[in-house]
């Protein structure tokens, strides 16, 4: 069977097997068991950007132009740089998903499509669990069935109630995240570092970014408290996911990121400036570990809706040493 046919067959097989009623596992911890609430009504990343664009049209060029390649497709564009017309070297790719991608997102075909890591949204705030996380996490960890993916879990940091102590609120959110991860079997040495996502916190359509109610010092305190609790409980320091286009205006410049310099950076940047050089605009000259370059990646075959994709630039050995991940 050719590789094209094999991938096509896997997609068809996935769409047949992973129907809503076929992989429901009642043994997986659900929101009720955890004393939490299923996350719903939140914005996907694409929806977040659309909300931002509605109030800040100056960002339209950034959102509409994609770094690396606008129509990036797995696995073809992983192996070949269509701009330079040559095979790619020292570039490792991954995907991140949430319940917005649908619980039947074909996790099982990612490795065959040259994605080596998969981040999944686990929680938001102190009360909400992503209802698709447990299923994604289990399926991505089925190494006995040939799934070879470095799993990662991320938490969407909420700004909380103005006036509530920032560090205390950070620890509350971390406790929720830790509870979910432990209930789902904890972290393996082959898993990615846990991640904390800090960006626009918009609760409703046409609503404001709720971080406006927090001072930069409070944001830093919250992230540090979250990180410290997670590292204590899970033994891994979180990587910070953020976008320069959020951080600079909200935090009064990029210099404040120096206070988090002991963390790895997962940088989101879709700008056309980055597209030209495949080098994103970082924060405070921080050397980024992972770069999320698009929210519109696709598979070369099949009809799976667009999803987020990221890149690690460097040899395979560096990926494992920088991110503290064990090889399979």
GROMACS .gro file of C-alpha atoms in nm:
model
  328
    1UNK     CA    1   0.000   0.000   0.000
    2UNK     CA    2   0.140   0.344  -0.091
    3UNK     CA    3   0.189   0.603   0.184
    4UNK     CA    4  -0.091   0.813   0.028
    5UNK     CA    5  -0.330   0.519   0.038
    6UNK     CA    6  -0.225   0.426   0.389
    7UNK     CA    7  -0.293   0.774   0.524
    8UNK     CA    8  -0.625   0.788   0.341
    9UNK     CA    9  -0.720   0.452   0.485
   10UNK     CA   10  -0.628   0.564   0.836
   11UNK     CA   11  -0.847   0.873   0.804
   12UNK     CA   12  -1.137   0.666   0.679
   13UNK     CA   13  -1.084   0.412   0.954
   14UNK     CA   14  -1.074   0.688   1.215
   15UNK     CA   15  -1.398   0.843   1.091
   16UNK     CA   16  -1.560   0.500   1.113
   17UNK     CA   17  -1.435   0.392   1.452
   18UNK     CA   18  -1.437   0.717   1.645
   19UNK     CA   19  -1.804   0.799   1.635
   20UNK     CA   20  -1.954   0.979   1.934
   21UNK     CA   21  -2.091   0.659   2.083
   22UNK     CA   22  -1.810   0.422   1.992
   23UNK     CA   23  -1.524   0.539   2.215
   24UNK     CA   24  -1.712   0.667   2.518
   25UNK     CA   25  -1.522   0.529   2.817
   26UNK     CA   26  -1.723   0.553   3.136
   27UNK     CA   27  -1.405   0.486   3.335
   28UNK     CA   28  -1.260   0.823   3.235
   29UNK     CA   29  -1.296   1.095   3.500
   30UNK     CA   30  -1.574   1.334   3.410
   31UNK     CA   31  -1.664   1.680   3.537
   32UNK     CA   32  -1.908   1.550   3.800
   33UNK     CA   33  -1.652   1.305   3.939
   34UNK     CA   34  -1.395   1.583   3.963
   35UNK     CA   35  -1.638   1.830   4.118
   36UNK     CA   36  -1.596   2.060   3.819
   37UNK     CA   37  -1.806   2.197   3.533
   38UNK     CA   38  -1.770   2.111   3.166
   39UNK     CA   39  -1.625   2.397   2.969
   40UNK     CA   40  -1.868   2.533   2.713
   41UNK     CA   41  -1.936   2.873   2.563
   42UNK     CA   42  -1.565   2.959   2.568
   43UNK     CA   43  -1.393   3.093   2.258
   44UNK     CA   44  -1.170   2.884   2.036
   45UNK     CA   45  -0.846   3.052   1.930
   46UNK     CA   46  -0.991   3.139   1.590
   47UNK     CA   47  -1.296   3.291   1.761
   48UNK     CA   48  -1.075   3.484   2.003
   49UNK     CA   49  -0.889   3.645   1.716
   50UNK     CA   50  -1.213   3.727   1.541
   51UNK     CA   51  -1.330   3.904   1.856
   52UNK     CA   52  -1.004   4.098   1.878
   53UNK     CA   53  -1.027   4.198   1.514
   54UNK     CA   54  -1.378   4.332   1.571
   55UNK     CA   55  -1.240   4.590   1.814
   56UNK     CA   56  -0.886   4.634   1.677
   57UNK     CA   57  -0.876   4.631   1.297
   58UNK     CA   58  -0.505   4.712   1.300
   59UNK     CA   59  -0.442   4.346   1.384
   60UNK     CA   60  -0.614   4.227   1.067
   61UNK     CA   61  -0.291   4.205   0.869
   62UNK     CA   62  -0.131   3.998   1.143
   63UNK     CA   63  -0.415   3.751   1.156
   64UNK     CA   64  -0.466   3.719   0.781
   65UNK     CA   65  -0.100   3.651   0.703
   66UNK     CA   66   0.043   3.325   0.823
   67UNK     CA   67   0.400   3.244   0.918
   68UNK     CA   68   0.578   2.949   0.754
   69UNK     CA   69   0.296   2.890   0.506
   70UNK     CA   70  -0.067   3.003   0.496
   71UNK     CA   71  -0.197   2.668   0.369
   72UNK     CA   72   0.031   2.446   0.578
   73UNK     CA   73  -0.062   2.079   0.543
   74UNK     CA   74   0.053   1.771   0.730
   75UNK     CA   75   0.260   1.571   0.635
   76UNK     CA   76   0.373   1.726   0.305
   77UNK     CA   77   0.484   2.066   0.438
   78UNK     CA   78   0.658   1.909   0.736
   79UNK     CA   79   0.910   1.747   0.506
   80UNK     CA   80   0.943   2.006   0.233
   81UNK     CA   81   0.984   2.384   0.242
   82UNK     CA   82   0.771   2.499  -0.050
   83UNK     CA   83   0.912   2.853  -0.033
   84UNK     CA   84   1.279   2.758  -0.047
   85UNK     CA   85   1.204   2.456  -0.268
   86UNK     CA   86   1.409   2.220  -0.057
   87UNK     CA   87   1.363   1.954   0.211
   88UNK     CA   88   1.324   2.091   0.563
   89UNK     CA   89   1.602   2.031   0.814
   90UNK     CA   90   1.591   2.048   1.193
   91UNK     CA   91   1.219   2.123   1.217
   92UNK     CA   92   0.980   1.924   1.436
   93UNK     CA   93   0.606   1.991   1.431
   94UNK     CA   94   0.315   1.951   1.668
   95UNK     CA   95  -0.056   2.025   1.704
   96UNK     CA   96  -0.279   2.162   1.981
   97UNK     CA   97  -0.651   2.096   2.019
   98UNK     CA   98  -0.947   2.141   2.251
   99UNK     CA   99  -1.313   2.044   2.258
  100UNK     CA  100  -1.363   2.299   1.980
  101UNK     CA  101  -1.192   2.054   1.743
  102UNK     CA  102  -1.451   1.789   1.824
  103UNK     CA  103  -1.395   1.484   2.043
  104UNK     CA  104  -1.346   1.271   1.730
  105UNK     CA  105  -1.039   1.464   1.614
  106UNK     CA  106  -0.818   1.192   1.459
  107UNK     CA  107  -0.547   1.178   1.724
  108UNK     CA  108  -0.438   0.835   1.602
  109UNK     CA  109  -0.319   0.957   1.259
  110UNK     CA  110  -0.106   1.248   1.381
  111UNK     CA  111   0.221   1.056   1.409
  112UNK     CA  112   0.179   0.909   1.061
  113UNK     CA  113   0.126   1.265   0.943
  114UNK     CA  114   0.460   1.368   1.097
  115UNK     CA  115   0.335   1.545   1.408
  116UNK     CA  116   0.547   1.441   1.704
  117UNK     CA  117   0.363   1.622   1.986
  118UNK     CA  118   0.005   1.704   2.075
  119UNK     CA  119  -0.109   1.961   2.330
  120UNK     CA  120  -0.464   1.935   2.464
  121UNK     CA  121  -0.664   2.189   2.663
  122UNK     CA  122  -0.734   2.052   3.010
  123UNK     CA  123  -0.886   2.338   3.208
  124UNK     CA  124  -0.980   2.703   3.240
  125UNK     CA  125  -1.014   2.911   3.553
  126UNK     CA  126  -1.074   2.716   3.874
  127UNK     CA  127  -1.403   2.543   3.788
  128UNK     CA  128  -1.389   2.426   3.429
  129UNK     CA  129  -1.259   2.109   3.266
  130UNK     CA  130  -1.240   2.064   2.890
  131UNK     CA  131  -1.491   1.783   2.825
  132UNK     CA  132  -1.277   1.635   2.545
  133UNK     CA  133  -0.952   1.626   2.742
  134UNK     CA  134  -0.982   1.286   2.909
  135UNK     CA  135  -1.059   1.113   2.582
  136UNK     CA  136  -0.783   1.293   2.393
  137UNK     CA  137  -0.531   1.225   2.668
  138UNK     CA  138  -0.613   0.856   2.683
  139UNK     CA  139  -0.605   0.808   2.307
  140UNK     CA  140  -0.281   1.003   2.264
  141UNK     CA  141  -0.121   0.784   2.531
  142UNK     CA  142  -0.210   0.446   2.380
  143UNK     CA  143   0.147   0.350   2.296
  144UNK     CA  144   0.048  -0.018   2.313
  145UNK     CA  145  -0.169   0.050   2.007
  146UNK     CA  146   0.112   0.216   1.818
  147UNK     CA  147   0.034   0.580   1.905
  148UNK     CA  148   0.368   0.758   1.941
  149UNK     CA  149   0.290   1.114   2.044
  150UNK     CA  150   0.445   1.330   2.310
  151UNK     CA  151   0.134   1.443   2.498
  152UNK     CA  152   0.098   1.786   2.650
  153UNK     CA  153  -0.175   1.944   2.864
  154UNK     CA  154  -0.244   2.316   2.891
  155UNK     CA  155  -0.447   2.543   3.115
  156UNK     CA  156  -0.613   2.864   2.995
  157UNK     CA  157  -0.539   3.122   3.263
  158UNK     CA  158  -0.839   3.333   3.367
  159UNK     CA  159  -0.795   3.685   3.500
  160UNK     CA  160  -1.048   3.619   3.777
  161UNK     CA  161  -1.239   3.865   3.990
  162UNK     CA  162  -1.081   4.210   4.019
  163UNK     CA  163  -0.954   4.259   4.370
  164UNK     CA  164  -0.898   3.889   4.441
  165UNK     CA  165  -0.538   3.822   4.539
  166UNK     CA  166  -0.356   3.735   4.216
  167UNK     CA  167  -0.120   3.475   4.361
  168UNK     CA  168  -0.400   3.300   4.548
  169UNK     CA  169  -0.611   3.293   4.231
  170UNK     CA  170  -0.316   3.151   4.038
  171UNK     CA  171  -0.280   2.869   4.291
  172UNK     CA  172  -0.653   2.792   4.275
  173UNK     CA  173  -0.633   2.752   3.899
  174UNK     CA  174  -0.322   2.539   3.928
  175UNK     CA  175  -0.498   2.311   4.178
  176UNK     CA  176  -0.776   2.250   3.925
  177UNK     CA  177  -0.528   2.175   3.648
  178UNK     CA  178  -0.328   1.939   3.871
  179UNK     CA  179  -0.646   1.759   3.983
  180UNK     CA  180  -0.740   1.690   3.622
  181UNK     CA  181  -0.395   1.569   3.522
  182UNK     CA  182  -0.362   1.338   3.823
  183UNK     CA  183  -0.713   1.199   3.771
  184UNK     CA  184  -0.609   1.109   3.417
  185UNK     CA  185  -0.297   0.920   3.518
  186UNK     CA  186  -0.048   1.201   3.566
  187UNK     CA  187   0.250   1.284   3.348
  188UNK     CA  188   0.485   1.037   3.186
  189UNK     CA  189   0.853   1.107   3.114
  190UNK     CA  190   0.761   1.108   2.742
  191UNK     CA  191   0.501   1.384   2.793
  192UNK     CA  192   0.557   1.748   2.704
  193UNK     CA  193   0.593   2.001   2.986
  194UNK     CA  194   0.257   2.131   3.115
  195UNK     CA  195   0.163   2.466   2.967
  196UNK     CA  196  -0.013   2.778   3.089
  197UNK     CA  197  -0.190   2.982   2.821
  198UNK     CA  198  -0.208   3.354   2.892
  199UNK     CA  199  -0.374   3.571   2.629
  200UNK     CA  200  -0.701   3.756   2.569
  201UNK     CA  201  -0.958   3.660   2.834
  202UNK     CA  202  -1.288   3.745   2.668
  203UNK     CA  203  -1.606   3.610   2.826
  204UNK     CA  204  -1.869   3.712   2.571
  205UNK     CA  205  -1.902   3.843   2.219
  206UNK     CA  206  -1.796   4.209   2.191
  207UNK     CA  207  -1.675   4.186   2.550
  208UNK     CA  208  -1.354   4.344   2.680
  209UNK     CA  209  -1.031   4.163   2.757
  210UNK     CA  210  -1.078   4.105   3.130
  211UNK     CA  211  -0.704   4.136   3.191
  212UNK     CA  212  -0.760   4.511   3.175
  213UNK     CA  213  -0.867   4.479   3.539
  214UNK     CA  214  -0.528   4.342   3.643
  215UNK     CA  215  -0.203   4.532   3.680
  216UNK     CA  216   0.108   4.384   3.511
  217UNK     CA  217   0.254   4.297   3.852
  218UNK     CA  218  -0.060   4.097   3.933
  219UNK     CA  219  -0.033   3.905   3.607
  220UNK     CA  220   0.327   3.811   3.683
  221UNK     CA  221   0.237   3.709   4.039
  222UNK     CA  222  -0.049   3.493   3.912
  223UNK     CA  223   0.166   3.314   3.656
  224UNK     CA  224   0.444   3.253   3.907
  225UNK     CA  225   0.202   3.115   4.167
  226UNK     CA  226   0.037   2.889   3.909
  227UNK     CA  227   0.373   2.765   3.787
  228UNK     CA  228   0.515   2.699   4.134
  229UNK     CA  229   0.213   2.492   4.238
  230UNK     CA  230   0.216   2.286   3.919
  231UNK     CA  231   0.589   2.221   3.944
  232UNK     CA  232   0.554   2.112   4.307
  233UNK     CA  233   0.264   1.877   4.233
  234UNK     CA  234   0.364   1.739   3.892
  235UNK     CA  235   0.741   1.773   3.899
  236UNK     CA  236   0.760   1.976   3.577
  237UNK     CA  237   0.789   2.352   3.532
  238UNK     CA  238   0.519   2.481   3.295
  239UNK     CA  239   0.601   2.633   2.961
  240UNK     CA  240   0.433   2.972   2.902
  241UNK     CA  241   0.217   3.015   2.593
  242UNK     CA  242   0.153   3.375   2.494
  243UNK     CA  243   0.151   3.615   2.201
  244UNK     CA  244   0.364   3.924   2.169
  245UNK     CA  245   0.057   4.101   2.026
  246UNK     CA  246  -0.118   4.045   2.360
  247UNK     CA  247   0.175   4.079   2.597
  248UNK     CA  248   0.325   4.409   2.482
  249UNK     CA  249   0.013   4.630   2.498
  250UNK     CA  250  -0.135   4.459   2.805
  251UNK     CA  251   0.189   4.442   3.008
  252UNK     CA  252   0.317   4.786   2.911
  253UNK     CA  253   0.601   4.653   2.698
  254UNK     CA  254   0.808   4.340   2.666
  255UNK     CA  255   1.065   4.402   2.942
  256UNK     CA  256   0.834   4.252   3.205
  257UNK     CA  257   0.875   3.909   3.047
  258UNK     CA  258   1.224   3.904   3.197
  259UNK     CA  259   1.057   3.823   3.530
  260UNK     CA  260   0.956   3.487   3.383
  261UNK     CA  261   1.288   3.416   3.214
  262UNK     CA  262   1.323   3.086   3.403
  263UNK     CA  263   1.035   2.946   3.198
  264UNK     CA  264   1.037   2.806   2.846
  265UNK     CA  265   0.837   3.013   2.596
  266UNK     CA  266   0.573   2.878   2.358
  267UNK     CA  267   0.524   3.179   2.132
  268UNK     CA  268   0.220   3.249   1.915
  269UNK     CA  269   0.296   3.465   1.612
  270UNK     CA  270   0.121   3.453   1.274
  271UNK     CA  271   0.265   3.775   1.133
  272UNK     CA  272   0.385   3.820   0.777
  273UNK     CA  273   0.715   3.957   0.908
  274UNK     CA  274   0.774   3.615   1.059
  275UNK     CA  275   0.652   3.444   0.745
  276UNK     CA  276   0.932   3.595   0.539
  277UNK     CA  277   1.210   3.460   0.759
  278UNK     CA  278   1.039   3.182   0.955
  279UNK     CA  279   1.160   3.362   1.266
  280UNK     CA  280   0.887   3.492   1.499
  281UNK     CA  281   0.896   3.821   1.688
  282UNK     CA  282   0.982   3.710   2.038
  283UNK     CA  283   0.953   3.884   2.375
  284UNK     CA  284   1.243   4.064   2.540
  285UNK     CA  285   1.490   3.869   2.322
  286UNK     CA  286   1.375   3.546   2.484
  287UNK     CA  287   1.479   3.235   2.297
  288UNK     CA  288   1.149   3.059   2.226
  289UNK     CA  289   1.119   2.682   2.255
  290UNK     CA  290   0.802   2.630   2.049
  291UNK     CA  291   0.641   2.861   1.794
  292UNK     CA  292   0.270   2.837   1.713
  293UNK     CA  293   0.265   2.971   1.359
  294UNK     CA  294  -0.093   2.908   1.244
  295UNK     CA  295  -0.444   2.822   1.357
  296UNK     CA  296  -0.536   2.696   1.010
  297UNK     CA  297  -0.325   2.385   0.950
  298UNK     CA  298  -0.482   2.089   0.772
  299UNK     CA  299  -0.413   1.730   0.673
  300UNK     CA  300  -0.315   1.678   0.311
  301UNK     CA  301  -0.602   1.434   0.274
  302UNK     CA  302  -0.938   1.411   0.447
  303UNK     CA  303  -1.185   1.674   0.560
  304UNK     CA  304  -1.076   1.752   0.918
  305UNK     CA  305  -1.139   2.124   0.995
  306UNK     CA  306  -0.834   2.353   1.041
  307UNK     CA  307  -0.633   2.328   1.362
  308UNK     CA  308  -0.340   2.495   1.543
  309UNK     CA  309   0.015   2.394   1.454
  310UNK     CA  310   0.353   2.469   1.610
  311UNK     CA  311   0.718   2.413   1.526
  312UNK     CA  312   1.035   2.337   1.721
  313UNK     CA  313   1.341   2.449   1.529
  314UNK     CA  314   1.648   2.243   1.592
  315UNK     CA  315   1.776   1.886   1.580
  316UNK     CA  316   1.580   1.609   1.747
  317UNK     CA  317   1.832   1.583   2.032
  318UNK     CA  318   1.774   1.948   2.121
  319UNK     CA  319   1.398   1.898   2.130
  320UNK     CA  320   1.435   1.636   2.401
  321UNK     CA  321   1.698   1.821   2.603
  322UNK     CA  322   1.537   2.167   2.585
  323UNK     CA  323   1.186   2.049   2.672
  324UNK     CA  324   1.291   1.777   2.917
  325UNK     CA  325   1.106   1.506   2.726
  326UNK     CA  326   1.213   1.141   2.713
  327UNK     CA  327   1.222   0.965   2.378
  328UNK     CA  328   0.997   0.665   2.317
   0.00000   0.00000   0.00000
